[in-house]
PDB file of C-alpha atoms and ligand atoms in Angstrom:
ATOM      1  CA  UNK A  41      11.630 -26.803 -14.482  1.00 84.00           C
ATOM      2  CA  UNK A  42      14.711 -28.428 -15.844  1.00 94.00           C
ATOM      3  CA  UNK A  43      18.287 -29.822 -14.450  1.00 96.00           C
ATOM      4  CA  UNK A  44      20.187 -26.895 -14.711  1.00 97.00           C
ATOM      5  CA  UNK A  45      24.273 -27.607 -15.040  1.00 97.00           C
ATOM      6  CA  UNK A  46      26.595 -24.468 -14.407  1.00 97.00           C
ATOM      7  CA  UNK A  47      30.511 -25.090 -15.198  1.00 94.00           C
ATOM      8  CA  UNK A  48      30.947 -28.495 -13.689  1.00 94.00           C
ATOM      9  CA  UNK A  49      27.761 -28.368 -11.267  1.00 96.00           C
ATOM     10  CA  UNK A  50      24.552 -30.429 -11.572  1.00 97.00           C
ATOM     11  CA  UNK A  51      21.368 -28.582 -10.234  1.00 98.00           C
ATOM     12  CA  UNK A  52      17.916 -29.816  -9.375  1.00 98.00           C
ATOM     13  CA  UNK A  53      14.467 -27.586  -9.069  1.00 97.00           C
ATOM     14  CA  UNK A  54      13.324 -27.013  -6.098  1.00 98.00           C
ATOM     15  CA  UNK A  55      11.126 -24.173  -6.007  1.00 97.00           C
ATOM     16  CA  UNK A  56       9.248 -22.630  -9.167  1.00 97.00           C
ATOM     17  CA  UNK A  57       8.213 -18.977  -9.828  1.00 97.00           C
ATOM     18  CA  UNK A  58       4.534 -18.743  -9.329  1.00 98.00           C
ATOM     19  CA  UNK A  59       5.456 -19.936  -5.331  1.00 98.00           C
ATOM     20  CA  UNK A  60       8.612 -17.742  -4.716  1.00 98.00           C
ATOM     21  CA  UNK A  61       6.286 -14.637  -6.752  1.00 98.00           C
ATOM     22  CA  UNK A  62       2.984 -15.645  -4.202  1.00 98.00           C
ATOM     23  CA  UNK A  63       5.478 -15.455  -0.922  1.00 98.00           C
ATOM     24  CA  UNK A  64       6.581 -12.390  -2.116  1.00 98.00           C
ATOM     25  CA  UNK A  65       3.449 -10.663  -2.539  1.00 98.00           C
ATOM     26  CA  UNK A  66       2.809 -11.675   1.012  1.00 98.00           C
ATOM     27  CA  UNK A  67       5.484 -10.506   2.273  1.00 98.00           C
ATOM     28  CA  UNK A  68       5.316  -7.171   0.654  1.00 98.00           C
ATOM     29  CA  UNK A  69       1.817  -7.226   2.408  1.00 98.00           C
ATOM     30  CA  UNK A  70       3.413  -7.599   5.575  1.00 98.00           C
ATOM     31  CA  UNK A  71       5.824  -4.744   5.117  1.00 98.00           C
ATOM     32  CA  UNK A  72       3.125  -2.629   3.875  1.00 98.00           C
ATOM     33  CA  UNK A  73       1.089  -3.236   7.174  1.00 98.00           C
ATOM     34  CA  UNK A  74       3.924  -1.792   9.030  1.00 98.00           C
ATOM     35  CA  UNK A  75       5.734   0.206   7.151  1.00 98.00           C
ATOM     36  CA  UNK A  76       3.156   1.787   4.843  1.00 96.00           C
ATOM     37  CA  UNK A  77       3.358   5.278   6.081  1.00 96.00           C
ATOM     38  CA  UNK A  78       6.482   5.735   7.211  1.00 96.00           C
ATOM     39  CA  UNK A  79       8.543   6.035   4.212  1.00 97.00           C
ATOM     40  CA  UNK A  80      10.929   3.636   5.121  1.00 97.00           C
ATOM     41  CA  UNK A  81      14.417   2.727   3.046  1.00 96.00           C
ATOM     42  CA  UNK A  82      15.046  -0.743   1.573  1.00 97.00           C
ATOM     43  CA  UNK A  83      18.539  -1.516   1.677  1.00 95.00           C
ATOM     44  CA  UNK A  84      19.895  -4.173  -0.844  1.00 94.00           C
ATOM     45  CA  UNK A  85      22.109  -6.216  -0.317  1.00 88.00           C
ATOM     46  CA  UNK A  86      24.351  -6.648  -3.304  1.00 86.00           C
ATOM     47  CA  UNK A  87      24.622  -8.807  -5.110  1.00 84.00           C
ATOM     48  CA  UNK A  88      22.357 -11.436  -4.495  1.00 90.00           C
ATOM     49  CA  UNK A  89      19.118 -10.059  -2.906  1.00 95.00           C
ATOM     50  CA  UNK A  90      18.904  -7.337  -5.998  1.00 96.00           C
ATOM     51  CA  UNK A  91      16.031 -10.081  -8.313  1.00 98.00           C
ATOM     52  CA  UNK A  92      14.592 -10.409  -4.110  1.00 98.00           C
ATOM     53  CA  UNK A  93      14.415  -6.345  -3.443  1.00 98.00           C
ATOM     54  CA  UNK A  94      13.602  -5.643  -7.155  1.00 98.00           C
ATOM     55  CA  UNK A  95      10.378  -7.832  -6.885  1.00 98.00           C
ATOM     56  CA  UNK A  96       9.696  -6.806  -2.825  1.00 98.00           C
ATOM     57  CA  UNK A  97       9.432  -3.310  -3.302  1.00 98.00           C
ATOM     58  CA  UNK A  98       7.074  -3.562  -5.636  1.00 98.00           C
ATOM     59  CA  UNK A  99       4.945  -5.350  -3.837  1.00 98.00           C
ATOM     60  CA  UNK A 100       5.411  -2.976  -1.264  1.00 98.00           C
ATOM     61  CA  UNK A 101       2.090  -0.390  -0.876  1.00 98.00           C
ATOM     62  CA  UNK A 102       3.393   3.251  -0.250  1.00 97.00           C
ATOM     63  CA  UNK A 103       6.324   5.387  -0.747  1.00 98.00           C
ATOM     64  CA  UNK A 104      10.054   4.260  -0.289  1.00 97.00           C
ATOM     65  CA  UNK A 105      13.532   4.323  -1.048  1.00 96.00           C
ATOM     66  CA  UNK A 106      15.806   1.942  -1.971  1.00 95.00           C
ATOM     67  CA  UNK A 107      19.735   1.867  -1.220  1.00 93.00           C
ATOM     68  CA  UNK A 108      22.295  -0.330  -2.197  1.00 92.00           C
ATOM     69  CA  UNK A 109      25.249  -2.063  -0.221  1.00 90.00           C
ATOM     70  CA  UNK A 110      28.051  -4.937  -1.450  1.00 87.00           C
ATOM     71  CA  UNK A 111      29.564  -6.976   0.368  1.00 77.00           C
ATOM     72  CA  UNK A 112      31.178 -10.526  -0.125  1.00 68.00           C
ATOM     73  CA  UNK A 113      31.864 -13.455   2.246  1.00 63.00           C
ATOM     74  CA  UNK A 114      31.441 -16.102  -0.464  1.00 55.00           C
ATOM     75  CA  UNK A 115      33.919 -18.078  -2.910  1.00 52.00           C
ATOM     76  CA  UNK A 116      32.225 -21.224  -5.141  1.00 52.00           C
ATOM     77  CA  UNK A 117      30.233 -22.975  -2.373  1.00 53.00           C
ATOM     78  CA  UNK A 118      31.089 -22.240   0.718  1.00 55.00           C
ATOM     79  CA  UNK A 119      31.099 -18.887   3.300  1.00 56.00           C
ATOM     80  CA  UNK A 120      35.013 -17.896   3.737  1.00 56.00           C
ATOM     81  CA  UNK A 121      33.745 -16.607   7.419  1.00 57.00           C
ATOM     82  CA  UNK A 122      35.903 -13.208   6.036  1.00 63.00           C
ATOM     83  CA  UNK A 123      32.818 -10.260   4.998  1.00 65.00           C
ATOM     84  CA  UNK A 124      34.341  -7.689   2.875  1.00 65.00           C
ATOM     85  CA  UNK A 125      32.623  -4.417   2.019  1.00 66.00           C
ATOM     86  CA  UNK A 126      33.033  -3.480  -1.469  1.00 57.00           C
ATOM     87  CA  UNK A 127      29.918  -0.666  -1.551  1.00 62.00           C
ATOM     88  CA  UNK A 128      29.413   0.782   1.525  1.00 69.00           C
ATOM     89  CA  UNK A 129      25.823   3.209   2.534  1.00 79.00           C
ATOM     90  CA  UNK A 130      26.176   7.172   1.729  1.00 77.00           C
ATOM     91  CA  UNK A 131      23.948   9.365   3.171  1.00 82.00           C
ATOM     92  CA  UNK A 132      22.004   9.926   6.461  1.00 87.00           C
ATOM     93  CA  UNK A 133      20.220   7.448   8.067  1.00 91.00           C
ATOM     94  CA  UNK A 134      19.387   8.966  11.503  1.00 92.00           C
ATOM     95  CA  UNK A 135      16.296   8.376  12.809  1.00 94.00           C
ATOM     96  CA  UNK A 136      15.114   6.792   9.511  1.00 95.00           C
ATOM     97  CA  UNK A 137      12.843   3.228   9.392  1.00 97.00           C
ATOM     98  CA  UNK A 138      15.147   0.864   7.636  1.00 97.00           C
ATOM     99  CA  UNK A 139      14.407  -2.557   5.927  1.00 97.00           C
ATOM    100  CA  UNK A 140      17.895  -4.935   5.091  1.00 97.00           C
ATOM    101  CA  UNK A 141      16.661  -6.862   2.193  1.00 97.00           C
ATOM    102  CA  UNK A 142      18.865 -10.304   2.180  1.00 96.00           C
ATOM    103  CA  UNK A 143      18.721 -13.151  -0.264  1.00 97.00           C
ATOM    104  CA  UNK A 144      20.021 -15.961   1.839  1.00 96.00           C
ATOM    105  CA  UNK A 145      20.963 -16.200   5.741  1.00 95.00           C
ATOM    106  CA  UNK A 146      23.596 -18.925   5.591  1.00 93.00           C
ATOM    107  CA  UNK A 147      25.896 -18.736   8.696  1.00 91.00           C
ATOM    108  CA  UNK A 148      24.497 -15.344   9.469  1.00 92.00           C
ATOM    109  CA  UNK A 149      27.543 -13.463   8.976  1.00 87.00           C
ATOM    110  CA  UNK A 150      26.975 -11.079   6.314  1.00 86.00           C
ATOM    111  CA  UNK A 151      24.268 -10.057   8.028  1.00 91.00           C
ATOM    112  CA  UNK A 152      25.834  -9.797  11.367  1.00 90.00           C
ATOM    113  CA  UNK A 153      28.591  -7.719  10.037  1.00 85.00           C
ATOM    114  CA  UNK A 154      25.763  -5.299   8.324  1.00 88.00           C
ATOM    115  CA  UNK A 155      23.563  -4.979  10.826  1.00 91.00           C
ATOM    116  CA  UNK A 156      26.405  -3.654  13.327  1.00 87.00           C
ATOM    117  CA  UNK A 157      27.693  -1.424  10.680  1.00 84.00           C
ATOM    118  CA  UNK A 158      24.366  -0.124  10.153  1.00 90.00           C
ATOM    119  CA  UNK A 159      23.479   0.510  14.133  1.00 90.00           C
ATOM    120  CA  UNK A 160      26.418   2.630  13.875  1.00 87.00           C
ATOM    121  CA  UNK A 161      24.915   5.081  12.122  1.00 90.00           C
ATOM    122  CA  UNK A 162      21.811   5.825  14.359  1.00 93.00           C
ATOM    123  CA  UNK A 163      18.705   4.645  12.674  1.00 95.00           C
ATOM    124  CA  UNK A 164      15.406   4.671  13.937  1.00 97.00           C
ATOM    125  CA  UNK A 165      14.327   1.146  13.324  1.00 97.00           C
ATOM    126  CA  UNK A 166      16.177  -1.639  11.437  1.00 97.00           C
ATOM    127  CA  UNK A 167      14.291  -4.837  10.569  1.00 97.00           C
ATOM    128  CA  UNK A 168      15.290  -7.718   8.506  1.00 98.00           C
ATOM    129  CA  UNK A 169      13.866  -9.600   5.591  1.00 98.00           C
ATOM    130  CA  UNK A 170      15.381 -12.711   4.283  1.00 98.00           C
ATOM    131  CA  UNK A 171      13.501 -14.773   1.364  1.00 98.00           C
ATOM    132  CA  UNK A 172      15.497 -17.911   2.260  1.00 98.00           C
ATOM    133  CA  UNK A 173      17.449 -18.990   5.867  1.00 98.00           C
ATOM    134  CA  UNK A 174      19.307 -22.204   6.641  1.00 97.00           C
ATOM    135  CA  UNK A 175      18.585 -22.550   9.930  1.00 96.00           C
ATOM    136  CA  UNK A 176      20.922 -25.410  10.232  1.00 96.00           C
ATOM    137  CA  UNK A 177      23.990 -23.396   9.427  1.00 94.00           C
ATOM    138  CA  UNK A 178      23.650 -20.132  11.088  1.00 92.00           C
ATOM    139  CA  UNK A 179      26.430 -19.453  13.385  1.00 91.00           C
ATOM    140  CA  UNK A 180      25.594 -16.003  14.699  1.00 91.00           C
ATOM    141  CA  UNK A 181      23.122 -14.170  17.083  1.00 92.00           C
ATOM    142  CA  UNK A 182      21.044 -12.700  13.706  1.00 93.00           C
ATOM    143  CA  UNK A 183      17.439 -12.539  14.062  1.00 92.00           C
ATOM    144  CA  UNK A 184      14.996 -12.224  10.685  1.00 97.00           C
ATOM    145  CA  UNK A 185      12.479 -10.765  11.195  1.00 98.00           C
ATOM    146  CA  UNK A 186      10.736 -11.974   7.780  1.00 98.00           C
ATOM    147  CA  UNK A 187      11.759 -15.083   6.272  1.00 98.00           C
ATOM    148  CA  UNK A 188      10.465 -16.160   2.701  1.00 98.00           C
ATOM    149  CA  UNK A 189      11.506 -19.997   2.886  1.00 98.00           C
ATOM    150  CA  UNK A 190      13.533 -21.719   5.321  1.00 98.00           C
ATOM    151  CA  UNK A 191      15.453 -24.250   3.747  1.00 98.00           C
ATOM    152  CA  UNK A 192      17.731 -27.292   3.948  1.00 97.00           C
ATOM    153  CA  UNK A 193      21.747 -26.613   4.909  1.00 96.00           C
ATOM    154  CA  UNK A 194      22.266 -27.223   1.018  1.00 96.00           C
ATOM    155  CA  UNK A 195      23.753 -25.004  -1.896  1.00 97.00           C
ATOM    156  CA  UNK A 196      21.038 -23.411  -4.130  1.00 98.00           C
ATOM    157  CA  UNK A 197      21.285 -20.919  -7.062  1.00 98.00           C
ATOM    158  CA  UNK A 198      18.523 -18.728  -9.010  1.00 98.00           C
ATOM    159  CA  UNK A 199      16.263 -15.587  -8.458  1.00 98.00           C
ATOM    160  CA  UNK A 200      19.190 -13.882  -7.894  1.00 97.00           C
ATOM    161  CA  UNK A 201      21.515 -16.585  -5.839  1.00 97.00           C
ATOM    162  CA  UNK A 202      24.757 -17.232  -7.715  1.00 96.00           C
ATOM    163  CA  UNK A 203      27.389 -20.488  -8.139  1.00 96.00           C
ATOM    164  CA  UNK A 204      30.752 -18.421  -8.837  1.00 93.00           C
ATOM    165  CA  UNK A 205      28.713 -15.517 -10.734  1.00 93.00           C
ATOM    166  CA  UNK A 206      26.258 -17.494 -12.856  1.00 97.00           C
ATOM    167  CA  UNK A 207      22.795 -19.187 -12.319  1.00 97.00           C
ATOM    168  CA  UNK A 208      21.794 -15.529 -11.183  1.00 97.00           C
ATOM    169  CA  UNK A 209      18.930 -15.143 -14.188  1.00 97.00           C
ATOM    170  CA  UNK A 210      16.781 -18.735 -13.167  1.00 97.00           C
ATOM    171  CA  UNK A 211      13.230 -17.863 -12.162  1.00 97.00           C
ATOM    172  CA  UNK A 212      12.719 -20.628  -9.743  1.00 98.00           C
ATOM    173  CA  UNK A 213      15.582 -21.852  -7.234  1.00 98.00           C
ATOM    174  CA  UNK A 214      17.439 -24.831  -7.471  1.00 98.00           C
ATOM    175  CA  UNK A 215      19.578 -26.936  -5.368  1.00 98.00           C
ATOM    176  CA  UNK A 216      22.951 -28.690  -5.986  1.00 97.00           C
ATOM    177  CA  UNK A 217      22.082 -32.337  -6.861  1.00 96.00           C
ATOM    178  CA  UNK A 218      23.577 -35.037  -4.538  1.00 87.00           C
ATOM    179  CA  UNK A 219      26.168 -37.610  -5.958  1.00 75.00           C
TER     180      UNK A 219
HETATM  181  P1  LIG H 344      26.468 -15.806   5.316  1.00 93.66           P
HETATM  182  O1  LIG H 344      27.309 -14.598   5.609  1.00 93.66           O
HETATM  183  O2  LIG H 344      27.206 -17.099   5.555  1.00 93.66           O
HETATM  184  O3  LIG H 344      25.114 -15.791   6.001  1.00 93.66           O
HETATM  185  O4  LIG H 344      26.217 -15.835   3.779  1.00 93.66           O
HETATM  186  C1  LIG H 344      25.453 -14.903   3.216  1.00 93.66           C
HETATM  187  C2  LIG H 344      25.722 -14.707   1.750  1.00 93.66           C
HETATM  188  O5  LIG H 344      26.379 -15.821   1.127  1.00 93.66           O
HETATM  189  C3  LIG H 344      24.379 -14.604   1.083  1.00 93.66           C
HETATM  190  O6  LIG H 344      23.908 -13.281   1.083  1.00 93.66           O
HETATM  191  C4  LIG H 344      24.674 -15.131  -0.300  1.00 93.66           C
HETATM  192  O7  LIG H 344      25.119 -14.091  -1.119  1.00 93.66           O
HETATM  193  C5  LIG H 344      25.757 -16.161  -0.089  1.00 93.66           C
HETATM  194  N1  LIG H 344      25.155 -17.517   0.016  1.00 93.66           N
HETATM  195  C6  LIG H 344      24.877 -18.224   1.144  1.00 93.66           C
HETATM  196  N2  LIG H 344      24.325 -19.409   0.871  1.00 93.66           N
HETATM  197  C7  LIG H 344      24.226 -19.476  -0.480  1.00 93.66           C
HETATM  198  C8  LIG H 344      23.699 -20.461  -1.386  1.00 93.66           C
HETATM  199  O8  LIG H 344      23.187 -21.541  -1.019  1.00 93.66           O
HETATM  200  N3  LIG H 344      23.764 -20.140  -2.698  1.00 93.66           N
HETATM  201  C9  LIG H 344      24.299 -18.967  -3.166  1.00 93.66           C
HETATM  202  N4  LIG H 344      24.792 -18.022  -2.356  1.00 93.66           N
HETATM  203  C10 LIG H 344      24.764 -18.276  -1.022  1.00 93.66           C
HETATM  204 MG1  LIG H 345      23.562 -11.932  -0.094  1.00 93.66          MG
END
């Protein structure tokens, strides 16, 4: 792995493919232990988590569905602490097992927001898989209930994490390199 620089932003590497690819797999595992046979439905959260879910469900051992939701709280570097819901979830959820696939708990808002949203419309279950959490920064009562990587309070792009829309495509993860 390489320095990576997107517009005027220096990046280091900080986690390569084969380990974020082996964490998967076990977390897949995991979700297959409990969720195997119950037909459960992934919901993405857009855009970020969509490399995450893409590689998670299939490492998931049984039959599922997948769903999509947007929503945005971000701008360059930093949360705005205002979650906007550009796709919301169609369909009935009632009674059904879901699984909020997130890319990165940050000050937990996003997730917050979701997960109230989502209560709202009378699921059975509702657990929460994150493949990386700042513990240091969240601000809100979220729990995870699977965490890939916990990491540092520090900006990182790749495997689907963005810097203002690029850095998206990077296999591994990397983190913004300090002056
Ligand atoms: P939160 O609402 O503050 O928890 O932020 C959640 C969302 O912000 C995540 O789903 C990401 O899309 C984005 N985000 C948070 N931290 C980072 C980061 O370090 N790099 C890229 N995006 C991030
Ligand atoms: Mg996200």
């Amino acid at each position: 792995m390489h320095t990576v620089t997107l517009g005027e932003l220096c990046f280091v590497p900080m986690m390569e493919k084969e380990a974020i690819q082996k964490r998967v797999a076990e977390l897949g595992k995991e979700l297959t232990a409990r969720y195997g046979d119950k037909k459960p439905l992934f919901v993405s959260v857009l855009s970020g988590a969509f490399v995450f879910a893409a590689d998670l469900i299939r490492e998931f051992d049984g039959v599922c569905e997948i769903a999509f939701v947007k929503l945005s709280s971000y701008a360059g570097i930093s949360s705005t602490g205002n979650v906007k819901t550009i796709l919301g979830l169609e369909g009935d959820l009632a009674g059904r097992d879901i699984i909020v696939v997130e890319d990165i708990v940050d000050s937990g808002r996003t997730l917050f927001m979701f997960l109230n949203m989502l209560k709202q419309k009378n699921p059975g279950t509702i657990c929460t898989v994150s493949l990386l959490v700042k513990p240091d920064a969240i601000e809100m009562p979220v729990s995870v209930d699977y965490t890939g990587f916990e990491i540092e309070n520090k900006f990182v792009v790749g495997y689907g994490l963005d810097y203002n829309g690029v850095g998206r495509n990077l296999p591994g993860i990397y983190v913004l390199k300090e002056e």
